[in-house]
């Protein structure tokens, strides 16, 4: 859901091409990193800027006194140079991370100064290069290229842009990934694989899902470079944001091929390079995730808007009226309870059944044993007439059957 505008690029060191935002939550502080003023790729004077918020809504630009801009250091600039074109920061959650590089970042270009550089910081404000030479050179890096610690594989993972030729163009934008054990030596990039035809993706905004880090979420900016909706605007191209998921970080499920965020009725979002999802997800309430998306790119009121999503509610299994059912494939679980993230109408309901691997309902855990559940809860324990203790079934292959009527099931979790 679109919420308020939280940031407008209106300082002398910012302009209509300010962008490539990274959102980093560290305790009760949400940090925002972004490119300030820009005129051309690789010009050498672009600034990386920093803002912070306690609620994810009101962002302040601290006067850091670190970098000169037109004879004045009373600004929020933390770095300046070619790396600032797409400086993308993250909080390193690697348990073995050096405290001096508790924050890390990538930045640089593919066609000038030959690749992406690695940076580190103890406090997220004072930065230094981790190596004087690029750590990645294979890609078309004049975009936002991101990285994070991937706890699932116990290594750093990066997503960057590359290009390949098609029958229509020599410059088709796409996403690739690679991994590293030390953030300095990276594997050969592997292109994303999809179960549908390629679309042109300008950025990727890929993250591990907070609280379910075995799932990867990605919010690419889909770019259609030949469309030109606002003829008064000099540059062609329109964009929107899409949503996709992965279990291994390489093979991506594009069940939802429609736009995740449309340009809408605002004419200034129908021009090139708007609707770019910032990297990072912030938990701004116990039941709410906040993401951020750029608007009015290349306009004088270039800005950033907050989006909110129900916690772990990026998609749902929906049952309308008169209802429908979902049955999973066989799986095993650990824990003693099944927890549900669901919502129904006042007249709607949800019921659960556990089945044997062959589909036979398990006595005591059938639909008939499950009192209809209704309401709107992020974390509700599934309870049959005999109780909610499933420990007797832990480690045994089971299937889950869910019957829904005017209801949505967003997420499930087995735990103690």
mmCIF file of C-alpha atoms in Angstrom:
data_model
loop_
_atom_site.group_PDB
_atom_site.id
_atom_site.type_symbol
_atom_site.label_atom_id
_atom_site.label_comp_id
_atom_site.label_asym_id
_atom_site.label_seq_id
_atom_site.Cartn_x
_atom_site.Cartn_y
_atom_site.Cartn_z
ATOM 1 C CA UNK A 1 0.000 0.000 0.000
ATOM 2 C CA UNK A 2 1.328 3.428 -0.927
ATOM 3 C CA UNK A 3 1.860 5.668 2.083
ATOM 4 C CA UNK A 4 3.405 9.086 2.591
ATOM 5 C CA UNK A 5 6.285 10.760 0.769
ATOM 6 C CA UNK A 6 9.175 10.533 3.237
ATOM 7 C CA UNK A 7 11.980 12.262 1.375
ATOM 8 C CA UNK A 8 12.364 14.975 -1.267
ATOM 9 C CA UNK A 9 15.696 15.640 -2.978
ATOM 10 C CA UNK A 10 15.777 19.388 -2.340
ATOM 11 C CA UNK A 11 19.259 20.158 -1.012
ATOM 12 C CA UNK A 12 21.978 21.881 -3.103
ATOM 13 C CA UNK A 13 23.941 18.596 -3.278
ATOM 14 C CA UNK A 14 20.838 16.703 -4.488
ATOM 15 C CA UNK A 15 18.890 17.030 -7.711
ATOM 16 C CA UNK A 16 16.390 15.458 -10.082
ATOM 17 C CA UNK A 17 18.701 12.448 -10.584
ATOM 18 C CA UNK A 18 19.129 11.640 -6.905
ATOM 19 C CA UNK A 19 18.423 7.947 -6.359
ATOM 20 C CA UNK A 20 19.661 4.393 -5.745
ATOM 21 C CA UNK A 21 18.414 4.321 -2.158
ATOM 22 C CA UNK A 22 19.472 1.669 0.381
ATOM 23 C CA UNK A 23 17.429 1.202 3.571
ATOM 24 C CA UNK A 24 19.310 -0.330 6.505
ATOM 25 C CA UNK A 25 17.607 -1.056 9.828
ATOM 26 C CA UNK A 26 19.933 -1.263 12.819
ATOM 27 C CA UNK A 27 18.074 -1.572 16.107
ATOM 28 C CA UNK A 28 15.778 1.404 16.565
ATOM 29 C CA UNK A 29 17.412 3.397 13.761
ATOM 30 C CA UNK A 30 16.613 3.228 10.049
ATOM 31 C CA UNK A 31 19.458 4.491 7.892
ATOM 32 C CA UNK A 32 18.999 5.766 4.353
ATOM 33 C CA UNK A 33 21.903 5.855 1.892
ATOM 34 C CA UNK A 34 21.498 7.436 -1.527
ATOM 35 C CA UNK A 35 23.205 9.152 -4.422
ATOM 36 C CA UNK A 36 22.995 12.917 -4.241
ATOM 37 C CA UNK A 37 23.328 15.204 -7.252
ATOM 38 C CA UNK A 38 24.231 13.607 -10.557
ATOM 39 C CA UNK A 39 24.567 14.758 -14.143
ATOM 40 C CA UNK A 40 26.448 11.962 -15.913
ATOM 41 C CA UNK A 41 27.781 8.501 -15.089
ATOM 42 C CA UNK A 42 31.327 8.502 -13.766
ATOM 43 C CA UNK A 43 31.774 12.262 -13.483
ATOM 44 C CA UNK A 44 33.825 11.842 -10.310
ATOM 45 C CA UNK A 45 32.046 14.386 -8.113
ATOM 46 C CA UNK A 46 28.782 12.605 -7.272
ATOM 47 C CA UNK A 47 28.121 12.436 -3.497
ATOM 48 C CA UNK A 48 26.859 9.571 -1.366
ATOM 49 C CA UNK A 49 24.476 10.947 1.252
ATOM 50 C CA UNK A 50 23.083 9.677 4.545
ATOM 51 C CA UNK A 51 19.813 10.285 6.390
ATOM 52 C CA UNK A 52 18.262 8.584 9.399
ATOM 53 C CA UNK A 53 14.901 7.973 11.009
ATOM 54 C CA UNK A 54 13.470 6.463 14.179
ATOM 55 C CA UNK A 55 10.099 5.591 12.643
ATOM 56 C CA UNK A 56 10.753 5.071 8.932
ATOM 57 C CA UNK A 57 8.614 8.099 8.102
ATOM 58 C CA UNK A 58 10.547 11.217 9.108
ATOM 59 C CA UNK A 59 14.134 11.233 7.835
ATOM 60 C CA UNK A 60 16.693 13.790 9.003
ATOM 61 C CA UNK A 61 19.918 14.788 7.260
ATOM 62 C CA UNK A 62 22.589 15.118 9.969
ATOM 63 C CA UNK A 63 25.268 17.750 9.407
ATOM 64 C CA UNK A 64 28.262 15.459 9.484
ATOM 65 C CA UNK A 65 31.115 17.791 8.583
ATOM 66 C CA UNK A 66 32.893 15.083 6.604
ATOM 67 C CA UNK A 67 32.927 16.119 2.945
ATOM 68 C CA UNK A 68 33.160 19.544 1.364
ATOM 69 C CA UNK A 69 30.473 20.707 -1.031
ATOM 70 C CA UNK A 70 30.990 24.157 -2.544
ATOM 71 C CA UNK A 71 33.169 25.224 0.380
ATOM 72 C CA UNK A 72 30.868 23.928 3.119
ATOM 73 C CA UNK A 73 30.924 20.681 5.128
ATOM 74 C CA UNK A 74 27.587 21.297 6.899
ATOM 75 C CA UNK A 75 25.916 18.515 4.939
ATOM 76 C CA UNK A 76 25.076 14.822 5.098
ATOM 77 C CA UNK A 77 27.623 13.669 2.503
ATOM 78 C CA UNK A 78 29.712 10.643 3.527
ATOM 79 C CA UNK A 79 31.618 9.886 0.291
ATOM 80 C CA UNK A 80 32.326 11.514 -3.030
ATOM 81 C CA UNK A 81 33.584 10.154 -6.330
ATOM 82 C CA UNK A 82 32.846 7.502 -8.943
ATOM 83 C CA UNK A 83 31.871 4.959 -6.266
ATOM 84 C CA UNK A 84 29.046 7.285 -5.219
ATOM 85 C CA UNK A 85 27.199 6.734 -8.473
ATOM 86 C CA UNK A 86 25.580 3.632 -6.968
ATOM 87 C CA UNK A 87 26.965 3.212 -3.427
ATOM 88 C CA UNK A 88 24.786 0.470 -1.857
ATOM 89 C CA UNK A 89 25.241 -0.204 1.865
ATOM 90 C CA UNK A 90 24.117 -3.011 4.161
ATOM 91 C CA UNK A 91 24.521 -4.108 7.774
ATOM 92 C CA UNK A 92 26.781 -7.161 7.885
ATOM 93 C CA UNK A 93 25.081 -9.835 10.006
ATOM 94 C CA UNK A 94 27.928 -12.317 9.550
ATOM 95 C CA UNK A 95 28.695 -13.497 13.125
ATOM 96 C CA UNK A 96 32.407 -13.453 12.262
ATOM 97 C CA UNK A 97 32.388 -9.976 10.710
ATOM 98 C CA UNK A 98 35.162 -7.585 11.692
ATOM 99 C CA UNK A 99 33.626 -4.856 13.918
ATOM 100 C CA UNK A 100 35.613 -2.314 11.909
ATOM 101 C CA UNK A 101 33.535 -3.305 8.863
ATOM 102 C CA UNK A 102 30.202 -3.907 10.565
ATOM 103 C CA UNK A 103 28.680 -2.032 7.637
ATOM 104 C CA UNK A 104 29.711 -2.863 4.108
ATOM 105 C CA UNK A 105 28.965 -1.428 0.678
ATOM 106 C CA UNK A 106 29.553 -1.869 -3.037
ATOM 107 C CA UNK A 107 29.895 0.923 -5.562
ATOM 108 C CA UNK A 108 31.425 1.711 -8.934
ATOM 109 C CA UNK A 109 30.910 1.465 -12.675
ATOM 110 C CA UNK A 110 31.572 -1.219 -15.252
ATOM 111 C CA UNK A 111 32.810 0.997 -18.062
ATOM 112 C CA UNK A 112 35.003 3.395 -16.093
ATOM 113 C CA UNK A 113 37.386 2.559 -13.257
ATOM 114 C CA UNK A 114 36.610 -1.065 -14.163
ATOM 115 C CA UNK A 115 34.130 -2.453 -11.690
ATOM 116 C CA UNK A 116 32.675 -2.521 -8.206
ATOM 117 C CA UNK A 117 34.674 -1.538 -5.131
ATOM 118 C CA UNK A 118 34.165 -2.859 -1.586
ATOM 119 C CA UNK A 119 33.905 -0.501 1.365
ATOM 120 C CA UNK A 120 33.583 -0.984 5.113
ATOM 121 C CA UNK A 121 32.559 1.065 8.131
ATOM 122 C CA UNK A 122 32.303 0.555 11.878
ATOM 123 C CA UNK A 123 29.475 3.048 12.361
ATOM 124 C CA UNK A 124 27.807 3.361 8.951
ATOM 125 C CA UNK A 125 29.042 6.942 8.538
ATOM 126 C CA UNK A 126 32.850 6.863 8.307
ATOM 127 C CA UNK A 127 33.838 4.659 5.375
ATOM 128 C CA UNK A 128 37.032 3.350 3.818
ATOM 129 C CA UNK A 129 37.948 1.096 0.930
ATOM 130 C CA UNK A 130 38.515 -2.542 1.853
ATOM 131 C CA UNK A 131 40.737 -2.904 -1.206
ATOM 132 C CA UNK A 132 42.204 -0.358 -3.606
ATOM 133 C CA UNK A 133 41.160 -2.340 -6.677
ATOM 134 C CA UNK A 134 37.696 -3.526 -7.798
ATOM 135 C CA UNK A 135 36.348 -6.749 -6.310
ATOM 136 C CA UNK A 136 34.017 -7.376 -9.281
ATOM 137 C CA UNK A 137 34.597 -6.621 -12.939
ATOM 138 C CA UNK A 138 32.073 -8.772 -14.835
ATOM 139 C CA UNK A 139 28.896 -6.760 -15.343
ATOM 140 C CA UNK A 140 27.245 -3.554 -16.528
ATOM 141 C CA UNK A 141 27.381 -1.843 -13.158
ATOM 142 C CA UNK A 142 25.864 1.581 -13.931
ATOM 143 C CA UNK A 143 22.849 0.565 -11.830
ATOM 144 C CA UNK A 144 22.231 -0.352 -8.191
ATOM 145 C CA UNK A 145 24.269 -3.460 -7.374
ATOM 146 C CA UNK A 146 23.623 -4.863 -3.915
ATOM 147 C CA UNK A 147 25.061 -7.369 -1.453
ATOM 148 C CA UNK A 148 24.180 -8.913 1.897
ATOM 149 C CA UNK A 149 25.228 -11.714 4.245
ATOM 150 C CA UNK A 150 23.284 -14.824 3.274
ATOM 151 C CA UNK A 151 22.896 -16.918 6.427
ATOM 152 C CA UNK A 152 21.369 -19.789 4.446
ATOM 153 C CA UNK A 153 24.632 -20.499 2.629
ATOM 154 C CA UNK A 154 27.033 -18.904 5.115
ATOM 155 C CA UNK A 155 28.502 -16.472 2.579
ATOM 156 C CA UNK A 156 28.019 -13.033 1.083
ATOM 157 C CA UNK A 157 25.724 -12.822 -1.910
ATOM 158 C CA UNK A 158 25.630 -10.021 -4.473
ATOM 159 C CA UNK A 159 23.140 -9.175 -7.206
ATOM 160 C CA UNK A 160 24.311 -6.958 -10.034
ATOM 161 C CA UNK A 161 23.361 -5.998 -13.545
ATOM 162 C CA UNK A 162 24.653 -7.402 -16.789
ATOM 163 C CA UNK A 163 23.567 -6.977 -20.394
ATOM 164 C CA UNK A 164 23.095 -9.366 -23.286
ATOM 165 C CA UNK A 165 22.050 -8.878 -26.923
ATOM 166 C CA UNK A 166 18.645 -9.810 -28.335
ATOM 167 C CA UNK A 167 17.074 -9.527 -31.769
ATOM 168 C CA UNK A 168 15.681 -6.125 -30.781
ATOM 169 C CA UNK A 169 18.630 -4.568 -28.939
ATOM 170 C CA UNK A 170 22.286 -4.976 -28.059
ATOM 171 C CA UNK A 171 21.618 -3.670 -24.541
ATOM 172 C CA UNK A 172 19.097 -5.893 -22.733
ATOM 173 C CA UNK A 173 19.354 -5.345 -18.983
ATOM 174 C CA UNK A 174 19.295 -8.381 -16.684
ATOM 175 C CA UNK A 175 20.270 -9.606 -13.208
ATOM 176 C CA UNK A 176 23.145 -11.866 -12.172
ATOM 177 C CA UNK A 177 24.464 -13.036 -8.800
ATOM 178 C CA UNK A 178 27.677 -14.282 -7.236
ATOM 179 C CA UNK A 179 28.924 -15.244 -3.776
ATOM 180 C CA UNK A 180 31.960 -14.624 -1.607
ATOM 181 C CA UNK A 181 33.323 -15.920 1.681
ATOM 182 C CA UNK A 182 35.279 -12.746 2.507
ATOM 183 C CA UNK A 183 33.507 -9.972 0.500
ATOM 184 C CA UNK A 184 36.650 -9.495 -1.572
ATOM 185 C CA UNK A 185 36.961 -12.598 -3.760
ATOM 186 C CA UNK A 186 33.770 -13.381 -5.673
ATOM 187 C CA UNK A 187 32.628 -16.311 -7.772
ATOM 188 C CA UNK A 188 31.870 -15.966 -11.468
ATOM 189 C CA UNK A 189 28.426 -14.327 -11.818
ATOM 190 C CA UNK A 190 25.474 -16.565 -12.677
ATOM 191 C CA UNK A 191 22.444 -15.111 -14.516
ATOM 192 C CA UNK A 192 19.049 -15.300 -12.849
ATOM 193 C CA UNK A 193 16.944 -18.141 -14.267
ATOM 194 C CA UNK A 194 13.187 -17.747 -14.777
ATOM 195 C CA UNK A 195 10.276 -19.988 -15.677
ATOM 196 C CA UNK A 196 8.904 -17.314 -18.039
ATOM 197 C CA UNK A 197 10.445 -15.177 -20.811
ATOM 198 C CA UNK A 198 12.939 -12.514 -19.766
ATOM 199 C CA UNK A 199 11.820 -8.971 -19.121
ATOM 200 C CA UNK A 200 14.219 -6.059 -18.893
ATOM 201 C CA UNK A 201 15.165 -5.385 -15.263
ATOM 202 C CA UNK A 202 17.052 -2.192 -14.461
ATOM 203 C CA UNK A 203 17.599 -2.819 -10.720
ATOM 204 C CA UNK A 204 16.868 -5.814 -8.493
ATOM 205 C CA UNK A 205 16.301 -4.819 -4.800
ATOM 206 C CA UNK A 206 16.884 -8.438 -3.726
ATOM 207 C CA UNK A 207 16.790 -9.341 -0.017
ATOM 208 C CA UNK A 208 16.496 -12.316 2.292
ATOM 209 C CA UNK A 209 12.978 -12.255 3.711
ATOM 210 C CA UNK A 210 13.138 -10.896 7.287
ATOM 211 C CA UNK A 211 12.181 -13.676 9.675
ATOM 212 C CA UNK A 212 12.216 -16.271 6.876
ATOM 213 C CA UNK A 213 15.746 -15.888 5.576
ATOM 214 C CA UNK A 214 15.604 -19.139 3.588
ATOM 215 C CA UNK A 215 13.384 -17.289 1.094
ATOM 216 C CA UNK A 216 14.705 -14.606 -1.250
ATOM 217 C CA UNK A 217 12.493 -11.706 -2.294
ATOM 218 C CA UNK A 218 13.229 -9.451 -5.240
ATOM 219 C CA UNK A 219 11.532 -6.256 -6.407
ATOM 220 C CA UNK A 220 13.094 -5.446 -9.791
ATOM 221 C CA UNK A 221 12.404 -2.252 -11.640
ATOM 222 C CA UNK A 222 10.924 -3.420 -14.943
ATOM 223 C CA UNK A 223 12.058 -1.103 -17.721
ATOM 224 C CA UNK A 224 10.431 -0.599 -21.120
ATOM 225 C CA UNK A 225 12.903 1.726 -22.846
ATOM 226 C CA UNK A 226 10.967 2.349 -26.072
ATOM 227 C CA UNK A 227 7.671 3.471 -24.529
ATOM 228 C CA UNK A 228 7.156 7.225 -24.213
ATOM 229 C CA UNK A 229 3.993 8.243 -22.359
ATOM 230 C CA UNK A 230 4.737 11.860 -21.393
ATOM 231 C CA UNK A 231 5.837 13.403 -24.653
ATOM 232 C CA UNK A 232 6.779 16.685 -22.980
ATOM 233 C CA UNK A 233 9.502 14.809 -21.109
ATOM 234 C CA UNK A 234 12.695 14.581 -23.134
ATOM 235 C CA UNK A 235 13.645 10.963 -22.420
ATOM 236 C CA UNK A 236 11.708 7.843 -23.465
ATOM 237 C CA UNK A 237 11.123 4.840 -21.247
ATOM 238 C CA UNK A 238 8.584 3.808 -18.601
ATOM 239 C CA UNK A 239 9.029 1.645 -15.508
ATOM 240 C CA UNK A 240 7.171 -0.197 -12.795
ATOM 241 C CA UNK A 241 8.104 -2.578 -9.987
ATOM 242 C CA UNK A 242 7.557 -6.342 -10.028
ATOM 243 C CA UNK A 243 7.837 -9.053 -7.366
ATOM 244 C CA UNK A 244 9.459 -12.479 -7.495
ATOM 245 C CA UNK A 245 10.779 -15.128 -5.101
ATOM 246 C CA UNK A 246 13.453 -17.801 -4.961
ATOM 247 C CA UNK A 247 14.531 -20.679 -2.748
ATOM 248 C CA UNK A 248 18.129 -20.849 -3.965
ATOM 249 C CA UNK A 249 18.839 -17.284 -5.077
ATOM 250 C CA UNK A 250 19.329 -18.236 -8.733
ATOM 251 C CA UNK A 251 16.088 -19.843 -9.954
ATOM 252 C CA UNK A 252 13.219 -17.387 -9.621
ATOM 253 C CA UNK A 253 9.474 -17.983 -9.414
ATOM 254 C CA UNK A 254 7.556 -15.387 -11.411
ATOM 255 C CA UNK A 255 4.052 -16.579 -10.592
ATOM 256 C CA UNK A 256 3.132 -12.913 -10.190
ATOM 257 C CA UNK A 257 4.034 -11.380 -13.532
ATOM 258 C CA UNK A 258 1.801 -8.361 -13.132
ATOM 259 C CA UNK A 259 3.186 -5.144 -11.654
ATOM 260 C CA UNK A 260 3.742 -5.049 -7.911
ATOM 261 C CA UNK A 261 3.607 -1.232 -8.011
ATOM 262 C CA UNK A 262 2.092 0.568 -10.999
ATOM 263 C CA UNK A 263 2.962 4.130 -12.014
ATOM 264 C CA UNK A 264 -0.631 5.133 -11.229
ATOM 265 C CA UNK A 265 -2.385 8.364 -12.143
ATOM 266 C CA UNK A 266 0.594 10.609 -11.404
ATOM 267 C CA UNK A 267 1.989 11.707 -14.767
ATOM 268 C CA UNK A 268 5.481 12.167 -13.334
ATOM 269 C CA UNK A 269 5.675 8.462 -12.543
ATOM 270 C CA UNK A 270 5.175 7.655 -16.228
ATOM 271 C CA UNK A 271 8.658 8.866 -17.187
ATOM 272 C CA UNK A 272 11.920 6.967 -17.358
ATOM 273 C CA UNK A 273 13.441 5.386 -14.268
ATOM 274 C CA UNK A 274 10.701 6.164 -11.764
ATOM 275 C CA UNK A 275 9.116 3.437 -9.594
ATOM 276 C CA UNK A 276 12.453 1.995 -8.497
ATOM 277 C CA UNK A 277 12.155 -0.011 -5.264
ATOM 278 C CA UNK A 278 14.873 0.872 -2.757
ATOM 279 C CA UNK A 279 17.020 -1.958 -1.428
ATOM 280 C CA UNK A 280 16.011 -3.105 2.051
ATOM 281 C CA UNK A 281 12.961 -3.835 4.208
ATOM 282 C CA UNK A 282 12.317 -2.155 7.563
ATOM 283 C CA UNK A 283 9.998 -3.480 10.267
ATOM 284 C CA UNK A 284 8.174 -0.300 11.298
ATOM 285 C CA UNK A 285 5.516 -1.942 13.483
ATOM 286 C CA UNK A 286 5.031 -5.437 14.932
ATOM 287 C CA UNK A 287 2.677 -6.249 12.061
ATOM 288 C CA UNK A 288 4.161 -4.060 9.315
ATOM 289 C CA UNK A 289 7.025 -4.047 6.831
ATOM 290 C CA UNK A 290 7.994 -0.790 5.129
ATOM 291 C CA UNK A 291 9.613 -0.606 1.723
ATOM 292 C CA UNK A 292 10.395 2.518 -0.262
ATOM 293 C CA UNK A 293 10.065 3.455 -3.909
ATOM 294 C CA UNK A 294 11.354 6.362 -5.974
ATOM 295 C CA UNK A 295 8.942 8.718 -7.705
ATOM 296 C CA UNK A 296 9.268 11.684 -10.084
ATOM 297 C CA UNK A 297 12.769 10.674 -11.148
ATOM 298 C CA UNK A 298 14.354 13.365 -13.364
ATOM 299 C CA UNK A 299 11.732 15.906 -12.224
ATOM 300 C CA UNK A 300 12.453 18.876 -9.913
ATOM 301 C CA UNK A 301 10.450 17.265 -7.074
ATOM 302 C CA UNK A 302 12.276 13.912 -7.239
ATOM 303 C CA UNK A 303 11.175 12.001 -4.130
ATOM 304 C CA UNK A 304 10.914 8.761 -2.162
ATOM 305 C CA UNK A 305 7.626 7.243 -0.998
ATOM 306 C CA UNK A 306 7.004 4.664 1.715
ATOM 307 C CA UNK A 307 5.084 1.460 0.971
ATOM 308 C CA UNK A 308 3.662 -0.811 3.651
ATOM 309 C CA UNK A 309 3.066 -4.542 3.526
ATOM 310 C CA UNK A 310 1.460 -6.775 6.094
ATOM 311 C CA UNK A 311 4.265 -8.626 7.887
ATOM 312 C CA UNK A 312 5.043 -11.640 5.681
ATOM 313 C CA UNK A 313 2.007 -10.686 3.614
ATOM 314 C CA UNK A 314 3.611 -10.190 0.213
ATOM 315 C CA UNK A 315 1.216 -12.717 -1.325
ATOM 316 C CA UNK A 316 -1.598 -14.989 -0.204
ATOM 317 C CA UNK A 317 -3.581 -18.090 -0.992
ATOM 318 C CA UNK A 318 -7.072 -16.672 -1.487
ATOM 319 C CA UNK A 319 -10.380 -18.447 -1.193
ATOM 320 C CA UNK A 320 -13.446 -16.567 -2.390
ATOM 321 C CA UNK A 321 -17.108 -17.492 -2.098
ATOM 322 C CA UNK A 322 -18.244 -20.303 -1.961
ATOM 323 C CA UNK A 323 -14.648 -21.205 -1.049
ATOM 324 C CA UNK A 324 -11.628 -23.171 -2.145
ATOM 325 C CA UNK A 325 -8.867 -25.439 -0.915
ATOM 326 C CA UNK A 326 -5.094 -25.717 -0.964
ATOM 327 C CA UNK A 327 -3.127 -28.927 -0.401
ATOM 328 C CA UNK A 328 0.658 -28.868 -0.084
ATOM 329 C CA UNK A 329 3.125 -31.480 -1.196
ATOM 330 C CA UNK A 330 4.480 -33.752 1.545
ATOM 331 C CA UNK A 331 6.972 -32.172 3.952
ATOM 332 C CA UNK A 332 8.463 -32.670 7.407
ATOM 333 C CA UNK A 333 8.582 -30.082 10.175
ATOM 334 C CA UNK A 334 10.147 -29.400 13.538
ATOM 335 C CA UNK A 335 8.308 -27.841 16.449
ATOM 336 C CA UNK A 336 5.032 -28.494 18.202
ATOM 337 C CA UNK A 337 2.644 -25.846 16.826
ATOM 338 C CA UNK A 338 1.421 -24.544 13.488
ATOM 339 C CA UNK A 339 1.102 -20.758 13.361
ATOM 340 C CA UNK A 340 -0.968 -18.940 10.748
ATOM 341 C CA UNK A 341 -0.878 -15.450 9.260
ATOM 342 C CA UNK A 342 -4.391 -15.025 7.875
ATOM 343 C CA UNK A 343 -7.366 -12.714 7.351
ATOM 344 C CA UNK A 344 -11.059 -13.372 6.706
ATOM 345 C CA UNK A 345 -14.193 -11.353 6.231
ATOM 346 C CA UNK A 346 -16.799 -11.296 9.013
ATOM 347 C CA UNK A 347 -18.545 -14.196 7.280
ATOM 348 C CA UNK A 348 -15.380 -15.933 6.103
ATOM 349 C CA UNK A 349 -13.401 -18.767 7.640
ATOM 350 C CA UNK A 350 -10.293 -20.901 7.446
ATOM 351 C CA UNK A 351 -9.815 -24.551 8.463
ATOM 352 C CA UNK A 352 -6.749 -26.792 8.476
ATOM 353 C CA UNK A 353 -6.138 -30.502 8.119
ATOM 354 C CA UNK A 354 -2.977 -32.571 8.402
ATOM 355 C CA UNK A 355 -2.743 -35.608 6.144
ATOM 356 C CA UNK A 356 -0.426 -38.547 5.818
ATOM 357 C CA UNK A 357 2.011 -38.529 2.924
ATOM 358 C CA UNK A 358 -0.538 -40.495 0.861
ATOM 359 C CA UNK A 359 -3.270 -37.897 1.445
ATOM 360 C CA UNK A 360 -5.236 -39.748 4.119
ATOM 361 C CA UNK A 361 -6.434 -37.368 6.885
ATOM 362 C CA UNK A 362 -4.771 -37.941 10.255
ATOM 363 C CA UNK A 363 -7.199 -38.738 13.053
ATOM 364 C CA UNK A 364 -7.674 -35.762 15.353
ATOM 365 C CA UNK A 365 -6.301 -33.333 12.764
ATOM 366 C CA UNK A 366 -9.026 -33.418 10.082
ATOM 367 C CA UNK A 367 -11.065 -30.483 8.779
ATOM 368 C CA UNK A 368 -13.975 -31.726 10.867
ATOM 369 C CA UNK A 369 -11.780 -31.490 13.974
ATOM 370 C CA UNK A 370 -10.827 -27.855 13.250
ATOM 371 C CA UNK A 371 -13.305 -25.187 14.468
ATOM 372 C CA UNK A 372 -13.629 -22.520 11.741
ATOM 373 C CA UNK A 373 -11.079 -19.776 12.327
ATOM 374 C CA UNK A 374 -12.046 -16.215 11.483
ATOM 375 C CA UNK A 375 -10.515 -12.814 12.091
ATOM 376 C CA UNK A 376 -7.309 -11.050 11.054
ATOM 377 C CA UNK A 377 -4.159 -12.230 12.825
ATOM 378 C CA UNK A 378 -0.452 -12.172 12.047
ATOM 379 C CA UNK A 379 0.457 -15.045 14.358
ATOM 380 C CA UNK A 380 -2.371 -17.399 15.378
ATOM 381 C CA UNK A 381 -1.858 -20.954 16.614
ATOM 382 C CA UNK A 382 -3.837 -23.531 14.646
ATOM 383 C CA UNK A 383 -6.025 -25.404 17.128
ATOM 384 C CA UNK A 384 -8.010 -28.589 16.584
ATOM 385 C CA UNK A 385 -10.644 -29.816 19.040
ATOM 386 C CA UNK A 386 -7.955 -31.932 20.652
ATOM 387 C CA UNK A 387 -5.570 -28.998 21.037
ATOM 388 C CA UNK A 388 -2.632 -27.468 19.176
ATOM 389 C CA UNK A 389 0.195 -29.868 20.114
ATOM 390 C CA UNK A 390 1.677 -31.396 16.945
ATOM 391 C CA UNK A 391 4.866 -32.771 18.479
ATOM 392 C CA UNK A 392 3.740 -36.355 17.830
ATOM 393 C CA UNK A 393 3.914 -35.628 14.072
ATOM 394 C CA UNK A 394 7.255 -33.764 14.032
ATOM 395 C CA UNK A 395 9.723 -35.349 11.626
ATOM 396 C CA UNK A 396 7.009 -37.406 9.898
ATOM 397 C CA UNK A 397 6.102 -36.603 6.274
ATOM 398 C CA UNK A 398 2.721 -34.845 6.227
ATOM 399 C CA UNK A 399 0.634 -32.719 3.902
ATOM 400 C CA UNK A 400 -1.300 -29.618 4.909
ATOM 401 C CA UNK A 401 -4.804 -29.048 3.583
ATOM 402 C CA UNK A 402 -6.367 -25.609 4.069
ATOM 403 C CA UNK A 403 -9.990 -24.762 3.275
ATOM 404 C CA UNK A 404 -10.705 -21.050 2.825
ATOM 405 C CA UNK A 405 -13.909 -19.116 2.295
ATOM 406 C CA UNK A 406 -13.629 -15.365 1.765
ATOM 407 C CA UNK A 407 -10.222 -15.655 3.371
ATOM 408 C CA UNK A 408 -6.507 -15.212 2.726
ATOM 409 C CA UNK A 409 -3.619 -17.253 4.083
ATOM 410 C CA UNK A 410 -0.361 -15.276 3.924
ATOM 411 C CA UNK A 411 2.173 -17.428 5.754
ATOM 412 C CA UNK A 412 2.589 -20.512 7.915
ATOM 413 C CA UNK A 413 5.263 -21.482 10.398
ATOM 414 C CA UNK A 414 5.879 -24.550 12.536
ATOM 415 C CA UNK A 415 7.630 -23.809 15.817
ATOM 416 C CA UNK A 416 7.724 -24.626 19.523
#
